[in-house]
XYZ file of C-alpha atoms in Angstrom:
460
model
C 74.411 103.462 139.383
C 71.675 102.484 136.891
C 71.225 98.893 135.809
C 72.818 97.739 132.576
C 69.982 97.269 130.121
C 69.802 94.482 127.558
C 70.792 96.987 124.866
C 74.308 97.078 126.325
C 76.449 94.017 125.520
C 77.384 91.843 128.487
C 81.034 92.118 129.501
C 83.178 88.972 129.332
C 85.517 88.191 132.248
C 88.150 90.910 132.226
C 91.577 90.350 133.807
C 92.817 93.852 132.945
C 93.944 96.009 135.824
C 94.945 99.584 136.469
C 97.809 100.109 138.875
C 97.892 103.423 140.739
C 100.916 104.301 142.872
C 100.540 106.840 145.654
C 103.282 108.444 147.694
C 102.538 108.619 151.416
C 104.398 111.072 153.696
C 104.174 111.477 157.479
C 106.124 113.680 159.890
C 107.452 111.494 162.732
C 109.437 114.138 164.650
C 109.643 117.911 164.391
C 107.405 121.002 164.659
C 104.897 119.477 162.240
C 104.722 116.068 163.948
C 101.660 114.095 162.877
C 101.201 115.896 159.552
C 100.408 113.366 156.852
C 99.398 113.352 153.191
C 99.140 111.132 150.104
C 100.111 112.153 146.584
C 99.711 110.760 143.090
C 101.845 113.523 141.557
C 104.841 112.708 139.368
C 106.982 114.956 141.577
C 106.324 115.737 145.268
C 108.264 118.721 146.620
C 109.034 119.253 150.313
C 109.958 122.629 151.863
C 108.785 125.703 153.744
C 107.936 127.847 150.725
C 104.357 128.205 149.585
C 103.789 126.046 146.523
C 105.499 122.927 147.878
C 103.296 119.853 147.895
C 104.287 119.004 151.488
C 104.888 122.276 153.349
C 106.760 122.344 156.660
C 107.296 125.053 159.287
C 110.662 123.786 160.603
C 113.195 126.659 160.461
C 115.978 124.160 159.635
C 114.167 123.163 156.440
C 114.956 125.117 153.276
C 112.344 126.878 151.161
C 112.677 124.164 148.518
C 114.390 121.355 150.371
C 113.823 117.983 148.682
C 111.609 116.130 146.265
C 110.410 112.621 145.525
C 110.174 111.980 141.789
C 108.972 109.098 139.648
C 111.558 107.694 137.228
C 111.533 104.671 134.888
C 113.564 102.782 137.513
C 111.561 103.742 140.587
C 110.992 106.598 143.012
C 113.967 108.833 143.771
C 114.499 111.091 146.808
C 116.567 114.144 145.771
C 118.015 116.967 147.811
C 117.425 120.321 146.082
C 120.583 122.059 147.336
C 119.215 122.579 150.839
C 121.258 124.342 153.534
C 121.023 121.614 156.191
C 120.807 118.651 153.868
C 118.650 115.575 153.376
C 119.803 112.557 155.383
C 119.058 108.877 154.932
C 120.435 106.536 157.604
C 122.364 109.545 158.998
C 124.138 109.980 155.672
C 123.698 113.177 153.680
C 122.467 112.328 150.190
C 122.018 114.035 146.842
C 119.760 111.377 145.308
C 118.788 107.859 146.325
C 116.216 105.303 145.232
C 113.472 104.619 147.758
C 111.915 101.241 148.425
C 108.416 100.741 149.703
C 109.045 102.353 153.106
C 111.902 104.545 154.401
C 112.524 107.254 156.972
C 114.680 110.300 156.231
C 115.569 113.701 157.629
C 115.024 117.108 156.045
C 116.744 119.582 158.340
C 115.690 118.424 161.807
C 112.345 116.998 160.686
C 112.098 113.215 160.518
C 109.750 111.963 157.822
C 108.400 108.576 156.827
C 107.871 107.621 153.191
C 105.523 104.816 152.178
C 104.587 103.563 148.733
C 100.921 102.694 148.486
C 99.912 100.671 145.478
C 96.282 100.347 144.499
C 95.426 97.705 141.909
C 92.056 98.482 140.383
C 90.329 95.901 138.167
C 89.005 97.470 134.980
C 85.289 96.705 135.046
C 83.023 98.251 132.374
C 80.817 100.945 133.876
C 77.070 101.036 133.280
C 77.107 104.573 131.898
C 77.341 104.973 128.143
C 78.606 108.561 128.204
C 81.643 110.211 129.770
C 81.433 113.983 129.367
C 81.054 114.432 125.565
C 82.160 110.889 124.650
C 79.565 108.183 123.991
C 79.697 104.433 123.508
C 77.862 101.344 124.687
C 80.480 98.763 123.666
C 82.436 96.924 126.328
C 85.661 98.524 125.049
C 84.309 102.045 125.556
C 82.731 101.347 128.932
C 86.077 99.931 130.084
C 87.721 103.122 128.853
C 85.172 105.217 130.770
C 86.082 103.276 133.935
C 89.765 104.096 133.446
C 89.095 107.754 132.652
C 86.875 108.188 135.695
C 89.631 106.829 137.935
C 92.586 108.727 136.494
C 90.693 112.024 136.115
C 90.554 112.356 139.884
C 94.339 112.082 140.181
C 97.238 114.309 139.146
C 98.894 111.523 137.174
C 100.345 112.186 133.742
C 98.346 110.302 131.102
C 99.403 109.140 127.637
C 96.454 108.712 125.245
C 97.148 106.522 122.226
C 95.068 105.525 119.239
C 94.661 105.973 115.526
C 93.903 109.311 113.913
C 90.326 110.386 114.587
C 89.634 108.190 117.627
C 89.033 111.218 119.862
C 92.272 111.727 121.796
C 91.741 115.457 122.330
C 88.130 114.831 123.330
C 89.338 112.351 125.957
C 91.900 114.832 127.280
C 89.206 117.498 127.624
C 86.991 114.994 129.452
C 89.796 114.179 131.907
C 90.287 117.895 132.559
C 86.561 118.471 133.095
C 86.361 115.619 135.642
C 89.497 116.745 137.504
C 90.057 119.176 140.365
C 91.620 121.503 137.753
C 88.387 121.992 135.802
C 88.281 125.666 136.801
C 91.740 126.289 135.331
C 92.812 126.665 131.698
C 92.942 123.808 129.229
C 95.681 124.461 126.666
C 96.218 122.362 123.528
C 99.610 122.241 121.819
C 100.060 120.308 118.568
C 103.728 119.286 118.446
C 103.511 118.607 114.719
C 101.855 121.868 113.659
C 104.610 124.338 114.577
C 107.806 125.035 112.643
C 110.827 123.419 114.302
C 112.515 126.809 114.688
C 109.587 128.103 116.752
C 108.848 125.028 118.888
C 110.978 126.012 121.868
C 109.499 129.505 121.931
C 105.926 128.196 121.637
C 106.445 125.674 124.437
C 108.441 127.729 126.916
C 107.945 131.347 125.824
C 110.488 134.027 124.905
C 111.687 137.451 125.934
C 111.631 140.540 123.763
C 114.601 140.554 121.393
C 115.459 136.878 122.018
C 115.469 136.283 118.258
C 114.529 138.055 115.045
C 110.816 138.780 115.144
C 110.509 138.620 118.962
C 109.090 142.155 119.249
C 107.523 141.485 122.661
C 107.848 139.045 125.539
C 105.473 136.112 125.338
C 104.479 133.287 127.670
C 104.726 129.753 126.308
C 101.958 127.178 126.511
C 103.194 125.787 129.839
C 102.840 129.199 131.460
C 99.480 129.678 129.767
C 98.287 126.398 131.296
C 99.360 127.373 134.851
C 96.753 126.117 137.319
C 95.164 123.863 134.724
C 95.983 121.202 132.150
C 98.206 121.133 129.084
C 97.494 118.660 126.288
C 100.508 117.799 124.115
C 99.061 116.391 120.897
C 101.062 114.499 118.238
C 103.871 113.990 120.733
C 105.674 111.605 118.395
C 106.419 114.581 116.113
C 108.473 116.410 118.764
C 112.078 116.747 117.531
C 114.664 114.762 119.477
C 116.711 117.868 120.288
C 113.790 119.450 122.178
C 112.909 116.381 124.216
C 115.473 117.004 127.016
C 113.996 120.490 127.591
C 110.491 119.039 127.828
C 111.742 116.374 130.237
C 113.259 119.058 132.496
C 109.951 120.910 132.618
C 108.105 117.712 133.532
C 110.616 116.878 136.263
C 111.150 120.348 137.715
C 107.807 122.004 136.866
C 109.755 125.118 135.884
C 110.268 126.845 132.546
C 112.920 129.215 131.270
C 111.858 131.434 128.410
C 114.116 131.741 125.390
C 116.460 134.653 126.024
C 115.803 134.756 129.790
C 117.901 133.582 132.747
C 114.999 133.439 135.170
C 112.990 130.309 135.798
C 109.241 130.405 136.360
C 107.343 127.799 138.348
C 104.406 126.213 136.538
C 101.626 124.221 138.152
C 100.216 122.083 135.357
C 98.886 118.631 134.763
C 100.258 117.091 131.591
C 98.248 114.926 129.194
C 99.812 113.728 125.953
C 98.639 111.906 122.850
C 100.086 110.230 119.802
C 99.034 107.975 116.938
C 102.627 106.766 116.679
C 104.003 103.690 118.474
C 106.383 105.439 120.842
C 107.994 102.177 121.969
C 109.175 101.685 118.389
C 110.497 105.242 118.239
C 112.369 104.601 121.492
C 113.997 101.491 120.002
C 114.927 103.507 116.904
C 116.421 106.183 119.223
C 114.046 108.795 117.827
C 112.290 109.303 121.165
C 113.888 109.449 124.610
C 113.072 106.480 126.821
C 113.101 108.558 130.018
C 110.654 111.050 128.494
C 108.376 108.240 127.353
C 108.217 106.731 130.853
C 107.704 110.148 132.404
C 104.662 110.740 130.177
C 103.199 107.226 130.150
C 102.550 106.939 133.892
C 99.060 105.828 132.853
C 98.391 104.836 129.258
C 94.879 104.933 127.794
C 94.415 103.311 124.392
C 91.378 104.268 122.310
C 89.929 101.515 120.146
C 89.389 102.270 116.439
C 85.776 102.579 115.314
C 85.943 99.357 113.272
C 86.516 97.458 116.545
C 83.426 98.929 118.212
C 80.883 99.012 115.388
C 78.099 98.418 117.922
C 78.598 102.046 118.991
C 77.568 103.374 115.567
C 73.859 104.037 116.297
C 74.695 105.937 119.476
C 77.487 107.876 117.760
C 75.266 108.817 114.814
C 72.543 110.094 117.133
C 75.072 111.994 119.269
C 76.771 113.649 116.282
C 73.465 114.740 114.735
C 72.274 116.214 118.035
C 75.598 117.995 118.606
C 75.810 119.499 115.094
C 77.045 123.129 115.228
C 74.145 124.361 113.075
C 70.382 123.988 112.985
C 68.865 121.151 110.966
C 65.904 118.765 110.983
C 67.767 115.483 110.366
C 66.927 112.870 113.000
C 68.873 109.828 111.855
C 70.005 107.681 108.939
C 68.173 105.178 106.747
C 68.682 101.427 107.281
C 70.699 101.289 104.040
C 73.051 103.962 105.303
C 73.466 102.221 108.651
C 74.293 98.929 106.888
C 76.855 100.774 104.760
C 78.345 102.378 107.883
C 78.592 98.972 109.545
C 80.433 97.482 106.553
C 82.843 100.395 106.110
C 86.390 100.229 107.511
C 86.436 103.831 108.875
C 90.157 104.582 108.505
C 89.453 108.098 109.841
C 87.451 106.699 112.775
C 84.912 108.859 114.660
C 86.249 112.057 113.091
C 85.513 110.656 109.621
C 82.033 109.579 110.730
C 81.337 113.049 112.112
C 82.524 114.800 108.968
C 80.522 112.392 106.780
C 77.307 113.093 108.677
C 77.759 116.862 108.904
C 78.508 117.094 105.178
C 75.493 114.942 104.355
C 72.946 117.040 106.287
C 72.587 119.828 103.669
C 71.944 117.204 100.961
C 69.092 115.470 102.804
C 65.627 115.858 101.318
C 63.840 114.459 104.355
C 64.650 113.947 108.022
C 66.946 110.956 107.410
C 70.373 110.748 105.791
C 70.021 108.490 102.739
C 72.617 107.037 100.362
C 72.280 109.910 97.900
C 73.459 112.379 100.554
C 76.762 110.537 101.045
C 79.982 111.121 99.081
C 80.526 108.786 96.118
C 83.843 107.627 97.577
C 82.180 106.415 100.773
C 79.457 104.559 98.868
C 82.100 102.839 96.724
C 84.179 101.893 99.765
C 81.223 100.725 101.811
C 79.683 98.507 99.138
C 82.841 96.600 98.271
C 86.586 97.231 98.350
C 88.172 97.723 94.926
C 89.983 94.693 93.510
C 93.808 94.816 93.366
C 95.032 96.776 90.358
C 91.671 98.468 89.755
C 92.134 101.596 87.655
C 90.874 105.071 88.506
C 87.952 106.481 86.492
C 88.430 108.077 83.115
C 88.521 111.595 84.540
C 91.597 110.585 86.526
C 90.112 111.349 89.949
C 90.335 108.810 92.728
C 86.878 107.820 93.961
C 88.108 105.156 96.365
C 91.222 104.069 98.183
C 93.196 101.142 96.839
C 93.980 98.581 99.500
C 97.671 97.704 99.937
C 98.733 94.241 98.822
C 100.068 91.617 101.224
C 103.664 91.820 99.996
C 104.480 94.455 102.625
C 104.434 94.326 106.426
C 101.239 95.088 108.348
C 102.709 98.385 109.580
C 103.705 99.423 106.047
C 100.259 98.467 104.718
C 98.549 100.454 107.456
C 100.779 103.471 106.826
C 100.101 103.310 103.070
C 96.357 103.156 103.629
C 96.392 106.012 106.122
C 98.506 108.141 103.774
C 96.094 107.517 100.899
C 93.059 108.183 103.072
C 94.567 111.377 104.473
C 95.294 112.753 101.002
C 91.856 111.826 99.624
C 90.194 113.288 102.711
C 92.092 116.560 102.347
C 91.345 116.826 98.627
C 87.636 116.310 99.259
C 87.670 118.711 102.212
C 89.394 121.490 100.274
C 87.074 120.983 97.307
C 84.045 121.418 99.561
C 85.499 124.565 101.160
C 86.895 126.040 97.920
C 90.385 125.881 99.395
C 89.530 127.901 102.503
C 91.832 126.434 105.198
C 89.952 128.032 108.091
C 86.628 126.506 107.007
C 88.362 123.210 106.252
C 89.849 123.133 109.758
C 86.427 123.858 111.281
C 84.789 121.023 109.315
C 87.605 118.626 110.219
C 87.486 119.507 113.888
C 91.164 120.519 114.069
C 93.059 123.803 114.115
C 94.128 125.646 110.975
C 97.823 124.909 111.569
C 97.149 121.169 111.404
C 95.342 121.474 108.063
C 98.100 123.712 106.685
C 100.755 121.213 107.769
C 98.930 118.286 106.163
C 98.325 120.199 102.924
C 102.019 121.034 102.725
C 103.016 117.465 103.559
C 100.875 115.998 100.763
C 101.753 118.749 98.255
C 98.117 119.634 97.638
C 97.216 122.844 95.878
C 100.506 123.541 94.202
């Protein structure tokens, strides 16, 4: 590992830790005596059928005999309707909580379960890049340490952070560093699909299942078989669909709409949200058991304003990664000072869009102030005073900051709403209302742009 140069800030003492729980299984007696394995899966299945995590050859063991599953209250051993039963202390069980070490019988095979906890201190790594993510700040190098550790596991990961912090980019990086990198990576935006079509999009449907179902179609879980599925904007998932998603996560099986058959799916699940799911749980708008199933490991991405020291590296990275040819090599000192003083409510996504839009307006090889949007220059120089009026032409050139007579959450929501609308208006003006081009510039899919345009009532 290379030395940390003086350009990288020194890390203060860091008490943060990452706790990884592994399930250990060993065969004590039976045809497979001595077989042993460790798992970090959410569900570990035991049986003779191919596809089980722990496969046995004992003829008294059913094809799908038992499973050990993570729950909010601990690890549960469940019998899966086996012929000869699952026994704990000579008593046949359907489901029982396990401690740190227990022995049990599946058929005539005696197995030992152990819970192996690994507490890993979160120490900033020396590297300043993880796949396509860059940052030299302590916060980002801590995040890289977490991502490097969890990418090698099968654990479900919840990625949280404000809009534009790079949640999908992080999910792609986890997939690329995992053993599933050769499999598909499927993105599903829970907030970009009509409620009536969500179940079909997630789990698939059979021909004739509903009006318009002219052919059978696999859902995104089937499409992600052998790879990773990324559930974006999870907080937008309707409450009535959450039990179905929970069943898929627990059983790793899907049933298409209009079909009686179940199909096994081998997927790793990553999820993301800019909502505070704990608050939604308290408001009974999000299931607690689903939240704990998804947040086995939680990775929070810091907003750009809290890691301003990453700006030079981000600017250089974005310019080098631009999807078109150009001769721009950097930004002027004035622009960098403006960037450092700006609040960046849209985070790295806003920075990227700002730079890419500025490139065609550059007269030399550096982005100068004249190449930036007027709204950004106004925001970066000084925030508008309370009650400041919009210009005579009626257009909004800057965002008005909320006053302190509302809660912090309400103020943040108001600011994000105003930013989102202004951003969309500017984006659609630059693309002459072309949603496909707008989505490409914003780095999201067309459905997301269409949903946001509809939500803000833009364009009629």
